[in-house]
Short mmCIF file of C-alpha atoms in Angstrom, two decimals:
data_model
loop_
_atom_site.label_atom_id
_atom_site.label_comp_id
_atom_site.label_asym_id
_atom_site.label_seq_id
_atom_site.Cartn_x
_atom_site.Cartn_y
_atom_site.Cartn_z
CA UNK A 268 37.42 15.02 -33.75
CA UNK A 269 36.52 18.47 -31.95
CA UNK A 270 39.93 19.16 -29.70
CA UNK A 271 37.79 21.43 -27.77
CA UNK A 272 35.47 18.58 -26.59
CA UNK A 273 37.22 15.43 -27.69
CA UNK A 274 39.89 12.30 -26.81
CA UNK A 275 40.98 10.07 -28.50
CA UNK A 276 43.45 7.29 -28.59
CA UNK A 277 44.99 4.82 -31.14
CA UNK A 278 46.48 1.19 -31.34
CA UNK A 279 47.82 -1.22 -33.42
CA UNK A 280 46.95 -4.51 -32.56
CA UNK A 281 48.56 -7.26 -33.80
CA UNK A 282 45.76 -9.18 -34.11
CA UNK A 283 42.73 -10.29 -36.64
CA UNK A 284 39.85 -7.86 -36.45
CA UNK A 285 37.41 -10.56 -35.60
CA UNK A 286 39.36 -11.44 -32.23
CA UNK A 287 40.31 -7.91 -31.60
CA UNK A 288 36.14 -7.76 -31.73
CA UNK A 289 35.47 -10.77 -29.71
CA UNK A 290 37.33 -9.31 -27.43
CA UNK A 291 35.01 -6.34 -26.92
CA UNK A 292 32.00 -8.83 -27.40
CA UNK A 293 32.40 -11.33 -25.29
CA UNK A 294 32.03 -10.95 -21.22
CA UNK A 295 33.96 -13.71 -20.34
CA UNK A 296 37.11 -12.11 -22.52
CA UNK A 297 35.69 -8.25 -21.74
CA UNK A 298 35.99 -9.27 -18.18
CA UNK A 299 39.94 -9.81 -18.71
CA UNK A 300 40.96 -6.65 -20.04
CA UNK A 301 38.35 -3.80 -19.78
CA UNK A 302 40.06 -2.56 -16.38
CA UNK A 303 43.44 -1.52 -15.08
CA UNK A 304 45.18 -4.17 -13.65
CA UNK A 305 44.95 -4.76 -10.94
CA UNK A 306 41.25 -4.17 -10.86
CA UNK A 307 39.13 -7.01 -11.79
CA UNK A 308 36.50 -6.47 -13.86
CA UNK A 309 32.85 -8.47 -13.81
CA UNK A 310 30.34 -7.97 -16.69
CA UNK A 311 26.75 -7.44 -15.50
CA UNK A 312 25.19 -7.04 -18.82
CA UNK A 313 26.44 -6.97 -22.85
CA UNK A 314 23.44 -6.56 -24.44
CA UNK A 315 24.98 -6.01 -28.24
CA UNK A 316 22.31 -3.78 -30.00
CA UNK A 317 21.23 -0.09 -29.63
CA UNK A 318 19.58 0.61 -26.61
CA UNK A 319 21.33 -2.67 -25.33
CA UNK A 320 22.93 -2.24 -21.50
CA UNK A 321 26.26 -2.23 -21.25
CA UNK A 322 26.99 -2.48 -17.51
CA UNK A 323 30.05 -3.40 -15.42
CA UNK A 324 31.08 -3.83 -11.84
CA UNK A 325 35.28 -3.10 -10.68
CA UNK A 326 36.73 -4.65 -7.59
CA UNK A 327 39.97 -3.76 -6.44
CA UNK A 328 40.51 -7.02 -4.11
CA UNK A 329 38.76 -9.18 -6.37
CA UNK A 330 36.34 -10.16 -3.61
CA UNK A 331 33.53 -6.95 -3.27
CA UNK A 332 32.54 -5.64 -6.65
CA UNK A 333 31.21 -2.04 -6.77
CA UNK A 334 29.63 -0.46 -10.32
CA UNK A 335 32.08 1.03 -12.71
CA UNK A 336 29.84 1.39 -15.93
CA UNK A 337 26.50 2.10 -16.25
CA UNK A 338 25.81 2.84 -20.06
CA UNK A 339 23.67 2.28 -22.90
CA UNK A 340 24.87 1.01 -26.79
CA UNK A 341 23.78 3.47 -29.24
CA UNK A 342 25.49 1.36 -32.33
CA UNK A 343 26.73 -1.65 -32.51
CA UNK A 344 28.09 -2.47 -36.01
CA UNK A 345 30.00 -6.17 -36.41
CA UNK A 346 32.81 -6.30 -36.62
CA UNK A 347 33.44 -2.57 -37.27
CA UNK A 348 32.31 -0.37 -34.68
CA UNK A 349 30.95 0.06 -31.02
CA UNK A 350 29.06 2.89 -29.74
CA UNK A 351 28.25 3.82 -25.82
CA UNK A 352 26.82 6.33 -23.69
CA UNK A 353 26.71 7.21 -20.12
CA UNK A 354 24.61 9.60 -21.02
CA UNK A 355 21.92 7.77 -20.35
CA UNK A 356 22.25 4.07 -18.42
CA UNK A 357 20.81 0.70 -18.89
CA UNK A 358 17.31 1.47 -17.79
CA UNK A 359 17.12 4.01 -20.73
CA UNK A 360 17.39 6.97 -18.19
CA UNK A 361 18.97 10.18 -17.85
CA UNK A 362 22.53 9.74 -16.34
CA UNK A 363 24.08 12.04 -13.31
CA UNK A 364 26.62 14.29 -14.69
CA UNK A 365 28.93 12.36 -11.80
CA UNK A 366 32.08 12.86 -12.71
CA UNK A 367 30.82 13.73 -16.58
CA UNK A 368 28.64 11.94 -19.19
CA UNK A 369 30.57 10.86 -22.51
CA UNK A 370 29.56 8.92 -25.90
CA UNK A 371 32.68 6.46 -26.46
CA UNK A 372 32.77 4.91 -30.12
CA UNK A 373 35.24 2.25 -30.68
CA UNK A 374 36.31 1.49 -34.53
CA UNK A 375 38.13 -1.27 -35.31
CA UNK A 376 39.66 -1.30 -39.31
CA UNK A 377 41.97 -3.74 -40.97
CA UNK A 378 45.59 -3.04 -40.93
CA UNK A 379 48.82 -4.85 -42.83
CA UNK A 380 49.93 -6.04 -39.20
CA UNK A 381 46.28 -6.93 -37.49
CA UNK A 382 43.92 -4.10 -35.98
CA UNK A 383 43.84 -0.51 -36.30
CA UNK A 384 42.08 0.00 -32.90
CA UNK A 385 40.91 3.46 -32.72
CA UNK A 386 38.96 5.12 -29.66
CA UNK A 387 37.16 8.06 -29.71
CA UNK A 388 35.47 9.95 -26.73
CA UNK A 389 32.98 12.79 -27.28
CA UNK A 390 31.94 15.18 -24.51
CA UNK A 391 29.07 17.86 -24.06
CA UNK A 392 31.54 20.92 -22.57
CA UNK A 393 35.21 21.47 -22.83
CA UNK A 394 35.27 21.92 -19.00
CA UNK A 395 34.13 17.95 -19.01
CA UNK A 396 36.71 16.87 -21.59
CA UNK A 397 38.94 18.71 -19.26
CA UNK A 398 38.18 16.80 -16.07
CA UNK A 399 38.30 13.41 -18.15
CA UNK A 400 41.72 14.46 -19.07
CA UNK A 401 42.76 15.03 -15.84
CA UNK A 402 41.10 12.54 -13.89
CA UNK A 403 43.83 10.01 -16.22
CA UNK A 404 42.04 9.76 -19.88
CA UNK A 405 45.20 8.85 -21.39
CA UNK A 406 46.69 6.28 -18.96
CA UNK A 407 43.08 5.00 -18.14
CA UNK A 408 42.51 4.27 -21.28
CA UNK A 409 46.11 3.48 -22.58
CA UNK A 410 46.63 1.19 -20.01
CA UNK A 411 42.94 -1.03 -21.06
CA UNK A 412 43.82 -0.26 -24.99
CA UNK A 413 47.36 -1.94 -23.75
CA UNK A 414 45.31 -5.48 -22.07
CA UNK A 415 43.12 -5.51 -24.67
CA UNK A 416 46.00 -5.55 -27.36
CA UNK A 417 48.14 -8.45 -24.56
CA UNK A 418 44.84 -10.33 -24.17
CA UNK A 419 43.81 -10.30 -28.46
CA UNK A 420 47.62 -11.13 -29.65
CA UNK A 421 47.65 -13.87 -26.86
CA UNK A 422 44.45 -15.60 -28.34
CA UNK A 423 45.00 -15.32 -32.11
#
């Protein structure tokens, strides 16, 4: 991890690997956790390979649904890891730098009590990094890491 560029963010979750993973896998159980609450969330497409889409739409009354994420897979590596960019979107082109492109990889290792969930997210610039930062990295982040570890203990 570069500090200059970097964020990241770690969990235990108290749950099996393979559910913390079909957690991230899954749109019906993505859909559940992959926003603040209480933002819904509505999966457009999971396409689970590199160069798959990975594209998501947020609604904040639960009624009109606007796009949140428009990224591509770069790795996808069952049941271990999950790469992403914005960098470029679903349609394999260049992204807008609107707020900031990132690559987000998501690791997921056994630990003695379930998960160790680890999140790491790589920008071009510090001055981006910076802006993620402020614009709520850690509770943006903390708070989905936080669903996603509610929604995988609840299932196991």
């Amino acid at each position: 991890m570069n500090p200059d560029l970097d964020l990241g963010l770690e969990r235990v979750i108290r749950a099996p690997r393979a559910t913390v993973w079909s957690a991230w896998t899954d749109p019906s159980r993505l859909e559940q956790w992959w926003v603040p609450a209480p933002s819904r969330c509505r999966v457009d497409h999971l396409d689970l390979h590199p160069g798959g889409a990975f594209v998501t739409l947020l609604s904040d009354d639960g009624t009109e649904f606007v796009p949140h994420l428009d990224a591509c897979f770069l790795a996808v590596d069952e049941p271990e890891r999950i790469v992403f960019t914005t960098a470029i979107d679903s349609t394999w082109r260049p992204a807008g730098r609107v707020p900031f492109t990132m690559t987000a990889t998501i690791t997921l290792f056994e630990h003695p009590e379930g998960t160790d969930y680890r999140i790491l997210v790589r920008h071009g610039a510090p001055d981006a990094r910076a802006q993620h930062e402020k614009l709520g990295f850690a509770e943006g982040w903390g708070t989905v890491a936080d669903q996603l570890a509610a929604h995988a203990e609840a299932a196991r």
